[in-house]
Amino acid sequence: DRAPENADRFFAQHALRPLDREDAVLALKLLELQRHAMLMYTSCGWFFDDVSGIESAQVIQYAGRLVRLAQELFGDHLEEGFMALLERARSNVPEARDGRAIYEKTVKPGVVDLAKLGAHLAVSSLFESYPEKARLFCYDADIEDYQSAAAGEARLALGRARLTSEITRESDVVAFGVLHFGDHNITAGVRQSAGPEMYAAMVQEVAEAFSRADL
């Protein structure tokens, strides 16, 4: 149960001093790094004779999360060295090649950050309604502004939301714009650390162009 009061209770019991928000985020990221360091040794991932199996791919995902957190926390460029080691793990399946190819195919595309989450919120908002306080997987979304318009088959949505990770408490404000031309044609853009002035200017410019059907 990652409820904030549980994390606060843990910090109150174990931290040597009161933690401000930045310290708490740092501590939670370090704990998350340690958790994935243990998960990557999950035994079922190593009971099989090929690195392309779903179990091995899963533990490589755990290791990939560890690498990304370490790079965020310490600035180390670990990923290239990690992939070089994985490349030495050859698969018996010719099309799977090796551990590096599996990492690049299955792990890297699955990485979720606040920008990708903002893109998910933007696009999905065209097809479902979100309350001002919404839940997106293990993230909280506080939608500060949302506007939409339609012109024929085209639909436009513009918004600004604060996204917060339940796991690490990492948080940022994203602004987004998404244009649906009909059918499966969708174009979206997201910007992190979006201040209110930038967002207001974007809304005015995009809304005016859309009102003229300048797609």
JSON list of C-alpha atoms in Angstrom, two decimals, residues 126 149-156 179-185 210 215:
[
{"chain": "A", "resi": 126, "resn": "LEU", "atom": "CA", "xyz": [-10.74, 12.51, -26.85]},
{"chain": "A", "resi": 149, "resn": "ALA", "atom": "CA", "xyz": [-13.64, 21.99, -29.77]},
{"chain": "A", "resi": 150, "resn": "ALA", "atom": "CA", "xyz": [-14.96, 20.36, -32.93]},
{"chain": "A", "resi": 151, "resn": "ALA", "atom": "CA", "xyz": [-15.06, 21.41, -36.59]},
{"chain": "A", "resi": 152, "resn": "GLY", "atom": "CA", "xyz": [-16.67, 18.85, -38.85]},
{"chain": "A", "resi": 153, "resn": "GLU", "atom": "CA", "xyz": [-14.94, 15.54, -38.22]},
{"chain": "A", "resi": 154, "resn": "ALA", "atom": "CA", "xyz": [-11.93, 17.22, -36.66]},
{"chain": "A", "resi": 155, "resn": "ARG", "atom": "CA", "xyz": [-11.69, 17.48, -32.87]},
{"chain": "A", "resi": 156, "resn": "LEU", "atom": "CA", "xyz": [-9.23, 19.46, -30.79]},
{"chain": "A", "resi": 179, "resn": "LEU", "atom": "CA", "xyz": [-5.90, 16.96, -32.90]},
{"chain": "A", "resi": 180, "resn": "HIS", "atom": "CA", "xyz": [-8.11, 14.16, -34.19]},
{"chain": "A", "resi": 181, "resn": "PHE", "atom": "CA", "xyz": [-8.72, 14.35, -37.92]},
{"chain": "A", "resi": 182, "resn": "GLY", "atom": "CA", "xyz": [-11.18, 11.46, -37.85]},
{"chain": "A", "resi": 183, "resn": "ASP", "atom": "CA", "xyz": [-10.66, 7.72, -38.23]},
{"chain": "A", "resi": 184, "resn": "HIS", "atom": "CA", "xyz": [-7.25, 6.76, -36.82]},
{"chain": "A", "resi": 185, "resn": "ASN", "atom": "CA", "xyz": [-5.44, 10.01, -37.66]},
{"chain": "A", "resi": 210, "resn": "PHE", "atom": "CA", "xyz": [-8.62, 25.68, -35.34]},
{"chain": "A", "resi": 215, "resn": "LEU", "atom": "CA", "xyz": [-5.62, 22.24, -39.56]}
]
